[in-house]
N, CA, C and O atoms as a Tinker XYZ file with bonds, in Angstrom:
   384  protein
     1  N     -4.144000    4.899000    9.405000    73     2
     2  CA    -4.579000    4.729000    8.115000    64     1     3
     3  C     -4.397000    5.941000    7.349000    63     2     4     5
     4  O     -4.706000    7.027000    7.841000    81     3
     5  N     -3.889000    5.836000    6.107000    73     3     6
     6  CA    -3.573000    6.934000    5.205000    64     5     7
     7  C     -4.559000    6.739000    4.037000    63     6     8     9
     8  O     -5.211000    5.705000    3.886000    81     7
     9  N     -4.614000    7.737000    3.278000    73     7    10
    10  CA    -5.459000    7.715000    2.139000    64     9    11
    11  C     -4.490000    8.013000    0.765000    63    10    12    13
    12  O     -3.502000    8.746000    0.808000    81    11
    13  N     -4.909000    7.385000   -0.325000    73    11    14
    14  CA    -4.333000    7.763000   -1.618000    64    13    15
    15  C     -5.391000    8.066000   -2.639000    63    14    16    17
    16  O     -6.544000    7.652000   -2.517000    81    15
    17  N     -4.954000    8.837000   -3.702000    73    15    18
    18  CA    -5.949000    9.253000   -4.639000    64    17    19
    19  C     -5.571000    8.513000   -5.922000    63    18    20    21
    20  O     -4.412000    8.595000   -6.327000    81    19
    21  N     -6.506000    7.777000   -6.600000    73    19    22
    22  CA    -6.245000    7.188000   -7.812000    64    21    23
    23  C     -7.446000    7.381000   -8.780000    63    22    24    25
    24  O     -8.596000    7.108000   -8.437000    81    23
    25  N     -7.147000    7.830000   -9.916000    73    23    26
    26  CA    -8.150000    8.210000  -10.920000    64    25    27
    27  C     -9.215000    9.048000  -10.364000    63    26    28    29
    28  O    -10.393000    8.838000  -10.651000    81    27
    29  N     -8.821000   10.057000   -9.524000    73    27    30
    30  CA    -9.746000   10.998000   -9.009000    64    29    31
    31  C    -10.539000   10.638000   -7.817000    63    30    32    33
    32  O    -11.290000   11.443000   -7.265000    81    31
    33  N    -10.357000    9.370000   -7.409000    73    31    34
    34  CA   -11.071000    8.861000   -6.162000    64    33    35
    35  C    -10.053000    8.460000   -5.067000    63    34    36    37
    36  O     -9.002000    7.864000   -5.301000    81    35
    37  N    -10.493000    8.863000   -3.813000    73    35    38
    38  CA    -9.651000    8.591000   -2.642000    64    37    39
    39  C     -9.994000    7.345000   -2.067000    63    38    40    41
    40  O    -11.164000    6.992000   -1.922000    81    39
    41  N     -8.875000    6.567000   -1.685000    73    39    42
    42  CA    -9.057000    5.136000   -1.068000    64    41    43
    43  C     -8.237000    5.194000    0.145000    63    42    44    45
    44  O     -7.239000    5.908000    0.239000    81    43
    45  N     -8.710000    4.372000    1.140000    73    43    46
    46  CA    -7.948000    4.112000    2.349000    64    45    47
    47  C     -6.845000    3.265000    2.034000    63    46    48    49
    48  O     -6.957000    2.449000    1.120000    81    47
    49  N     -5.668000    3.384000    2.768000    73    47    50
    50  CA    -4.615000    2.400000    2.618000    64    49    51
    51  C     -3.949000    2.207000    3.947000    63    50    52    53
    52  O     -3.391000    3.127000    4.546000    81    51
    53  N     -4.027000    1.006000    4.371000    73    51    54
    54  CA    -3.485000    0.798000    5.816000    64    53    55
    55  C     -2.840000   -0.602000    5.905000    63    54    56    57
    56  O     -3.127000   -1.482000    5.094000    81    55
    57  N     -2.027000   -0.769000    6.835000    73    55    58
    58  CA    -1.308000   -1.959000    7.095000    64    57    59
    59  C     -2.205000   -2.851000    7.941000    63    58    60    61
    60  O     -1.975000   -2.970000    9.145000    81    59
    61  N     -3.152000   -3.442000    7.393000    73    59    62
    62  CA    -4.089000   -4.301000    8.039000    64    61    63
    63  C     -3.649000   -5.842000    7.742000    63    62    64    65
    64  O     -3.031000   -6.133000    6.718000    81    63
    65  N     -3.964000   -6.662000    8.581000    73    63    66
    66  CA    -3.523000   -7.969000    8.677000    64    65    67
    67  C     -3.832000   -8.681000    7.274000    63    66    68    69
    68  O     -3.019000   -9.437000    6.741000    81    67
    69  N     -4.961000   -8.401000    6.781000    73    67    70
    70  CA    -5.410000   -8.955000    5.501000    64    69    71
    71  C     -4.449000   -8.627000    4.435000    63    70    72    73
    72  O     -4.177000   -9.467000    3.578000    81    71
    73  N     -3.904000   -7.420000    4.439000    73    71    74
    74  CA    -2.908000   -7.038000    3.463000    64    73    75
    75  C     -1.639000   -7.769000    3.459000    63    74    76    77
    76  O     -1.059000   -8.079000    2.419000    81    75
    77  N     -1.173000   -8.067000    4.754000    73    75    78
    78  CA    -0.006000   -8.959000    4.885000    64    77    79
    79  C     -0.195000  -10.295000    4.396000    63    78    80    81
    80  O      0.706000  -10.844000    3.762000    81    79
    81  N     -1.347000  -10.899000    4.647000    73    79    82
    82  CA    -1.776000  -12.132000    4.175000    64    81    83
    83  C     -1.880000  -12.304000    2.698000    63    82    84    85
    84  O     -1.449000  -13.304000    2.124000    81    83
    85  N     -2.498000  -11.247000    2.060000    73    83    86
    86  CA    -2.617000  -11.211000    0.617000    64    85    87
    87  C     -1.186000  -10.970000   -0.006000    63    86    88    89
    88  O     -0.899000  -11.641000   -0.997000    81    87
    89  N     -0.418000  -10.220000    0.406000    73    87    90
    90  CA     1.022000   -9.987000    0.012000    64    89    91
    91  C      1.696000  -11.348000   -0.090000    63    90    92    93
    92  O      2.260000  -11.671000   -1.135000    81    91
    93  N      1.653000  -12.157000    0.971000    73    91    94
    94  CA     2.228000  -13.416000    1.064000    64    93    95
    95  C      1.605000  -14.406000    0.081000    63    94    96    97
    96  O      2.304000  -15.220000   -0.523000    81    95
    97  N      0.279000  -14.326000   -0.073000    73    95    98
    98  CA    -0.300000  -15.261000   -1.062000    64    97    99
    99  C      0.092000  -14.934000   -2.468000    63    98   100   101
   100  O      0.319000  -15.830000   -3.281000    81    99
   101  N      0.178000  -13.593000   -2.783000    73    99   102
   102  CA     0.459000  -13.129000   -4.122000    64   101   103
   103  C      1.973000  -13.296000   -4.470000    63   102   104   105
   104  O      2.310000  -13.519000   -5.633000    81   103
   105  N      2.885000  -13.187000   -3.456000    73   103   106
   106  CA     4.385000  -13.163000   -3.729000    64   105   107
   107  C      5.060000  -14.488000   -3.245000    63   106   108   109
   108  O      6.034000  -14.976000   -3.819000    81   107
   109  N      4.472000  -15.019000   -2.161000    73   107   110
   110  CA     5.161000  -16.134000   -1.550000    64   109   111
   111  C      6.153000  -15.643000   -0.487000    63   110   112   113
   112  O      6.906000  -16.459000    0.044000    81   111
   113  N      6.187000  -14.347000   -0.154000    73   111   114
   114  CA     7.117000  -13.758000    0.684000    64   113   115
   115  C      6.376000  -13.038000    1.892000    63   114   116   117
   116  O      5.265000  -12.528000    1.747000    81   115
   117  N      7.037000  -13.036000    3.034000    73   115   118
   118  CA     6.560000  -12.254000    4.123000    64   117   119
   119  C      6.887000  -10.820000    3.791000    63   118   120   121
   120  O      7.813000  -10.536000    3.030000    81   119
   121  N      6.116000   -9.914000    4.371000    73   119   122
   122  CA     6.366000   -8.405000    4.183000    64   121   123
   123  C      7.744000   -8.086000    4.760000    63   122   124   125
   124  O      8.389000   -7.165000    4.259000    81   123
   125  N      8.212000   -8.759000    5.735000    73   123   126
   126  CA     9.499000   -8.467000    6.277000    64   125   127
   127  C     10.552000   -8.647000    5.276000    63   126   128   129
   128  O     11.599000   -8.017000    5.425000    81   127
   129  N     10.396000   -9.469000    4.220000    73   127   130
   130  CA    11.328000   -9.737000    3.273000    64   129   131
   131  C     11.481000   -8.789000    2.043000    63   130   132   133
   132  O     12.278000   -8.985000    1.127000    81   131
   133  N     10.635000   -7.757000    2.134000    73   131   134
   134  CA    10.521000   -6.743000    0.996000    64   133   135
   135  C     11.840000   -6.029000    0.948000    63   134   136   137
   136  O     12.374000   -5.616000    1.977000    81   135
   137  N     12.376000   -5.881000   -0.272000    73   135   138
   138  CA    13.528000   -5.047000   -0.480000    64   137   139
   139  C     13.043000   -3.736000   -1.014000    63   138   140   141
   140  O     12.225000   -3.660000   -1.931000    81   139
   141  N     13.636000   -2.591000   -0.340000    73   139   142
   142  CA    13.279000   -1.195000   -0.580000    64   141   143
   143  C     13.519000   -0.846000   -2.002000    63   142   144   145
   144  O     12.886000    0.098000   -2.474000    81   143
   145  N     14.350000   -1.494000   -2.726000    73   143   146
   146  CA    14.606000   -1.102000   -4.221000    64   145   147
   147  C     13.868000   -1.997000   -5.161000    63   146   148   149
   148  O     14.097000   -1.878000   -6.364000    81   147
   149  N     12.968000   -2.920000   -4.721000    73   147   150
   150  CA    12.158000   -3.773000   -5.509000    64   149   151
   151  C     10.793000   -3.093000   -5.713000    63   150   152   153
   152  O      9.885000   -3.196000   -4.887000    81   151
   153  N     10.698000   -2.396000   -6.852000    73   151   154
   154  CA     9.492000   -1.646000   -7.235000    64   153   155
   155  C      8.223000   -2.508000   -7.198000    63   154   156   157
   156  O      7.194000   -2.159000   -6.619000    81   155
   157  N      8.384000   -3.688000   -7.881000    73   155   158
   158  CA     7.132000   -4.601000   -7.967000    64   157   159
   159  C      6.698000   -5.031000   -6.613000    63   158   160   161
   160  O      5.488000   -5.057000   -6.390000    81   159
   161  N      7.534000   -5.370000   -5.685000    73   159   162
   162  CA     7.175000   -5.612000   -4.351000    64   161   163
   163  C      6.526000   -4.443000   -3.547000    63   162   164   165
   164  O      5.561000   -4.604000   -2.800000    81   163
   165  N      7.060000   -3.422000   -3.740000    73   163   166
   166  CA     6.464000   -2.156000   -3.150000    64   165   167
   167  C      5.024000   -1.858000   -3.666000    63   166   168   169
   168  O      4.093000   -1.522000   -2.934000    81   167
   169  N      4.960000   -2.015000   -4.960000    73   167   170
   170  CA     3.665000   -1.696000   -5.476000    64   169   171
   171  C      2.635000   -2.839000   -5.171000    63   170   172   173
   172  O      1.438000   -2.581000   -5.050000    81   171
   173  N      3.134000   -4.111000   -5.052000    73   171   174
   174  CA     2.242000   -5.104000   -4.592000    64   173   175
   175  C      1.753000   -4.952000   -3.221000    63   174   176   177
   176  O      0.595000   -5.265000   -2.946000    81   175
   177  N      2.606000   -4.466000   -2.297000    73   175   178
   178  CA     2.252000   -4.189000   -0.941000    64   177   179
   179  C      1.329000   -3.141000   -0.881000    63   178   180   181
   180  O      0.348000   -3.232000   -0.144000    81   179
   181  N      1.546000   -2.100000   -1.614000    73   179   182
   182  CA     0.684000   -0.946000   -1.675000    64   181   183
   183  C     -0.689000   -1.300000   -2.153000    63   182   184   185
   184  O     -1.652000   -0.861000   -1.523000    81   183
   185  N     -0.883000   -2.111000   -3.291000    73   183   186
   186  CA    -2.059000   -2.574000   -3.798000    64   185   187
   187  C     -2.834000   -3.447000   -2.717000    63   186   188   189
   188  O     -4.044000   -3.320000   -2.527000    81   187
   189  N     -2.038000   -4.336000   -2.035000    73   187   190
   190  CA    -2.712000   -5.216000   -0.970000    64   189   191
   191  C     -3.271000   -4.292000    0.078000    63   190   192   193
   192  O     -4.388000   -4.528000    0.538000    81   191
   193  N     -2.554000   -3.234000    0.495000    73   191   194
   194  CA    -3.032000   -2.404000    1.595000    64   193   195
   195  C     -4.198000   -1.534000    1.178000    63   194   196   197
   196  O     -5.092000   -1.265000    1.981000    81   195
   197  N     -4.201000   -1.084000   -0.086000    73   195   198
   198  CA    -5.458000   -0.377000   -0.449000    64   197   199
   199  C     -6.601000   -1.230000   -0.592000    63   198   200   201
   200  O     -7.680000   -0.915000   -0.091000    81   199
   201  N     -6.415000   -2.441000   -1.333000    73   199   202
   202  CA    -7.450000   -3.287000   -1.489000    64   201   203
   203  C     -8.136000   -3.840000   -0.160000    63   202   204   205
   204  O     -9.359000   -3.923000   -0.043000    81   203
   205  N     -7.251000   -4.200000    0.802000    73   203   206
   206  CA    -7.733000   -4.834000    2.043000    64   205   207
   207  C     -8.440000   -3.647000    2.884000    63   206   208   209
   208  O     -9.543000   -3.768000    3.418000    81   207
   209  N     -7.652000   -2.494000    2.921000    73   207   210
   210  CA    -8.183000   -1.417000    3.744000    64   209   211
   211  C     -9.623000   -0.903000    3.269000    63   210   212   213
   212  O    -10.499000   -0.511000    4.041000    81   211
   213  N     -9.735000   -0.973000    1.777000    73   211   214
   214  CA   -10.982000   -0.493000    1.348000    64   213   215
   215  C    -12.074000   -1.539000    1.661000    63   214   216   217
   216  O    -13.220000   -1.193000    1.947000    81   215
   217  N    -11.697000   -2.785000    1.600000    73   215   218
   218  CA   -12.711000   -3.843000    1.985000    64   217   219
   219  C    -13.104000   -3.628000    3.479000    63   218   220   221
   220  O    -14.278000   -3.663000    3.847000    81   219
   221  N    -12.118000   -3.418000    4.266000    73   219   222
   222  CA   -12.455000   -3.352000    5.764000    64   221   223
   223  C    -13.230000   -2.138000    6.025000    63   222   224   225
   224  O    -13.979000   -2.176000    7.002000    81   223
   225  N    -13.181000   -0.989000    5.276000    73   223   226
   226  CA   -14.018000    0.065000    5.384000    64   225   227
   227  C    -15.360000    0.207000    4.567000    63   226   228   229
   228  O    -16.123000    1.172000    4.628000    81   227
   229  N    -15.499000   -0.812000    3.868000    73   227   230
   230  CA   -16.739000   -1.025000    2.997000    64   229   231
   231  C    -16.662000   -0.081000    1.791000    63   230   232   233
   232  O    -17.686000    0.439000    1.350000    81   231
   233  N    -15.475000    0.140000    1.265000    73   231   234
   234  CA   -15.306000    1.028000    0.119000    64   233   235
   235  C    -14.998000    0.125000   -1.056000    63   234   236   237
   236  O    -14.097000   -0.708000   -0.961000    81   235
   237  N    -15.719000    0.262000   -2.169000    73   235   238
   238  CA   -15.435000   -0.532000   -3.430000    64   237   239
   239  C    -14.068000   -0.058000   -3.979000    63   238   240   241
   240  O    -13.777000    1.129000   -4.125000    81   239
   241  N    -13.236000   -1.131000   -4.277000    73   239   242
   242  CA   -11.982000   -0.998000   -4.836000    64   241   243
   243  C    -11.877000   -1.794000   -6.077000    63   242   244   245
   244  O    -11.528000   -2.968000   -5.951000    81   243
   245  N    -12.142000   -1.303000   -7.327000    73   243   246
   246  CA   -12.344000   -2.144000   -8.453000    64   245   247
   247  C    -11.130000   -2.474000   -9.235000    63   246   248   249
   248  O    -11.220000   -3.235000  -10.199000    81   247
   249  N     -9.920000   -1.911000   -8.856000    73   247   250
   250  CA    -8.689000   -1.962000   -9.669000    64   249   251
   251  C     -7.877000   -3.354000   -9.450000    63   250   252   253
   252  O     -7.524000   -3.724000   -8.331000    81   251
   253  N     -7.642000   -4.022000  -10.544000    73   251   254
   254  CA    -6.818000   -5.190000  -10.367000    64   253   255
   255  C     -5.280000   -4.700000  -10.273000    63   254   256   257
   256  O     -5.031000   -3.511000  -10.470000    81   255
   257  N     -4.360000   -5.520000  -10.005000    73   255   258
   258  CA    -3.019000   -5.098000   -9.810000    64   257   259
   259  C     -2.371000   -4.297000  -10.999000    63   258   260   261
   260  O     -1.776000   -3.235000  -10.810000    81   259
   261  N     -2.520000   -4.858000  -12.200000    73   259   262
   262  CA    -1.994000   -4.047000  -13.387000    64   261   263
   263  C     -2.633000   -2.683000  -13.599000    63   262   264   265
   264  O     -1.947000   -1.701000  -13.887000    81   263
   265  N     -4.108000   -2.626000  -13.438000    73   263   266
   266  CA    -4.824000   -1.332000  -13.504000    64   265   267
   267  C     -4.240000   -0.449000  -12.395000    63   266   268   269
   268  O     -3.942000    0.717000  -12.653000    81   267
   269  N     -4.072000   -0.943000  -11.218000    73   267   270
   270  CA    -3.555000   -0.180000  -10.127000    64   269   271
   271  C     -2.192000    0.398000  -10.488000    63   270   272   273
   272  O     -1.979000    1.599000  -10.322000    81   271
   273  N     -1.300000   -0.392000  -10.959000    73   271   274
   274  CA     0.042000    0.022000  -11.341000    64   273   275
   275  C     -0.013000    1.095000  -12.381000    63   274   276   277
   276  O      0.767000    2.047000  -12.348000    81   275
   277  N     -0.901000    0.953000  -13.278000    73   275   278
   278  CA    -1.084000    1.951000  -14.378000    64   277   279
   279  C     -1.644000    3.223000  -13.891000    63   278   280   281
   280  O     -1.607000    4.228000  -14.600000    81   279
   281  N     -2.158000    3.225000  -12.716000    73   279   282
   282  CA    -2.690000    4.522000  -12.014000    64   281   283
   283  C     -1.736000    5.229000  -11.154000    63   282   284   285
   284  O     -1.951000    6.360000  -10.720000    81   283
   285  N     -0.623000    4.509000  -10.902000    73   283   286
   286  CA     0.250000    5.047000   -9.876000    64   285   287
   287  C      1.351000    5.855000  -10.694000    63   286   288   289
   288  O      1.928000    5.369000  -11.667000    81   287
   289  N      1.567000    7.036000  -10.242000    73   287   290
   290  CA     2.703000    7.844000  -10.689000    64   289   291
   291  C      3.746000    7.902000   -9.664000    63   290   292   293
   292  O      3.507000    7.570000   -8.503000    81   291
   293  N      5.000000    8.350000  -10.085000    73   291   294
   294  CA     6.058000    8.362000   -9.142000    64   293   295
   295  C      5.600000    9.350000   -7.977000    63   294   296   297
   296  O      5.949000    9.030000   -6.841000    81   295
   297  N      4.901000   10.444000   -8.128000    73   295   298
   298  CA     4.502000   11.275000   -7.143000    64   297   299
   299  C      3.588000   10.564000   -6.087000    63   298   300   301
   300  O      3.763000   10.734000   -4.880000    81   299
   301  N      2.618000    9.772000   -6.592000    73   299   302
   302  CA     1.719000    9.010000   -5.793000    64   301   303
   303  C      2.520000    7.994000   -4.853000    63   302   304   305
   304  O      2.246000    7.828000   -3.664000    81   303
   305  N      3.534000    7.340000   -5.530000    73   303   306
   306  CA     4.346000    6.360000   -4.743000    64   305   307
   307  C      5.242000    7.077000   -3.706000    63   306   308   309
   308  O      5.382000    6.636000   -2.565000    81   307
   309  N      5.823000    8.167000   -4.137000    73   307   310
   310  CA     6.689000    9.064000   -3.227000    64   309   311
   311  C      5.826000    9.472000   -2.011000    63   310   312   313
   312  O      6.267000    9.359000   -0.867000    81   311
   313  N      4.487000    9.987000   -2.297000    73   311   314
   314  CA     3.722000   10.487000   -1.328000    64   313   315
   315  C      3.345000    9.382000   -0.261000    63   314   316   317
   316  O      3.311000    9.590000    0.952000    81   315
   317  N      3.079000    8.234000   -0.853000    73   315   318
   318  CA     2.694000    7.002000    0.050000    64   317   319
   319  C      3.918000    6.717000    0.942000    63   318   320   321
   320  O      3.800000    6.579000    2.159000    81   319
   321  N      5.100000    6.635000    0.294000    73   319   322
   322  CA     6.226000    6.348000    1.092000    64   321   323
   323  C      6.432000    7.383000    2.219000    63   322   324   325
   324  O      6.798000    7.004000    3.331000    81   323
   325  N      6.230000    8.527000    1.981000    73   323   326
   326  CA     6.432000    9.642000    2.823000    64   325   327
   327  C      5.368000    9.508000    4.026000    63   326   328   329
   328  O      5.724000    9.632000    5.197000    81   327
   329  N      4.139000    9.267000    3.681000    73   327   330
   330  CA     2.988000    9.173000    4.673000    64   329   331
   331  C      3.358000    7.949000    5.611000    63   330   332   333
   332  O      3.254000    8.075000    6.831000    81   331
   333  N      3.797000    6.745000    5.026000    73   331   334
   334  CA     4.174000    5.560000    5.774000    64   333   335
   335  C      5.335000    5.966000    6.740000    63   334   336   337
   336  O      5.271000    5.664000    7.932000    81   335
   337  N      6.365000    6.631000    6.236000    73   335   338
   338  CA     7.495000    7.000000    7.043000    64   337   339
   339  C      7.022000    7.856000    8.200000    63   338   340   341
   340  O      7.371000    7.604000    9.353000    81   339
   341  N      6.237000    8.858000    7.895000    73   339   342
   342  CA     5.669000    9.825000    9.045000    64   341   343
   343  C      4.796000    9.137000    9.970000    63   342   344   345
   344  O      4.718000    9.530000   11.134000    81   343
   345  N      4.092000    8.083000    9.530000    73   343   346
   346  CA     3.283000    7.389000   10.570000    64   345   347
   347  C      4.042000    6.500000   11.323000    63   346   348   349
   348  O      3.669000    6.299000   12.479000    81   347
   349  N      5.140000    5.862000   10.861000    73   347   350
   350  CA     5.968000    5.105000   11.658000    64   349   351
   351  C      6.692000    5.893000   12.595000    63   350   352   353
   352  O      6.908000    5.463000   13.728000    81   351
   353  N      7.120000    7.107000   12.186000    73   351   354
   354  CA     7.917000    8.098000   13.054000    64   353   355
   355  C      6.910000    8.540000   14.225000    63   354   356   357
   356  O      7.363000    8.637000   15.365000    81   355
   357  N      5.745000    8.772000   14.010000    73   355   358
   358  CA     4.834000    9.141000   15.043000    64   357   359
   359  C      4.577000    7.978000   15.988000    63   358   360   361
   360  O      4.465000    8.213000   17.191000    81   359
   361  N      4.476000    6.738000   15.519000    73   359   362
   362  CA     4.273000    5.562000   16.419000    64   361   363
   363  C      5.518000    5.533000   17.314000    63   362   364   365
   364  O      5.430000    5.441000   18.538000    81   363
   365  N      6.713000    5.617000   16.633000    73   363   366
   366  CA     8.015000    5.418000   17.491000    64   365   367
   367  C      8.069000    6.577000   18.514000    63   366   368   369
   368  O      8.576000    6.373000   19.617000    81   367
   369  N      7.587000    7.732000   18.199000    73   367   370
   370  CA     7.613000    8.770000   19.134000    64   369   371
   371  C      6.513000    8.733000   20.211000    63   370   372   373
   372  O      6.496000    9.504000   21.171000    81   371
   373  N      5.564000    7.744000   19.969000    73   371   374
   374  CA     4.417000    7.608000   20.959000    64   373   375
   375  C      3.402000    8.578000   20.890000    63   374   376   377
   376  O      2.749000    8.916000   21.878000    81   375
   377  N      3.212000    9.129000   19.545000    73   375   378
   378  CA     2.273000   10.198000   19.365000    64   377   379
   379  C      0.956000    9.535000   18.592000    63   378   380   381
   380  O      0.057000   10.276000   18.195000    81   379
   381  N      0.906000    8.297000   18.428000    73   379   382
   382  CA    -0.306000    7.681000   17.845000    64   381   383
   383  C     -0.899000    6.656000   18.791000    63   382   384
   384  O     -1.915000    6.039000   18.473000    81   383
């Protein structure tokens, strides 16, 4: 689980099953079909991960998708991508 900060508040962000289901319901696609250069799909996945991880941890997450996107800067997106990459690398190396 990683965290992201939006509008001065920190939220959990994780690849929970609910996020994958929500992504499919919202887009009609499986997460495995995401194209790395499709910004809307990446933002939708990120929103689903924050929304579902927040719910799982009992944290209120009041942002709809549009408000969420308006809160994301390139730095936040790049940081999220880097945290996801590092987390995947640790798992691959057997450190998690």
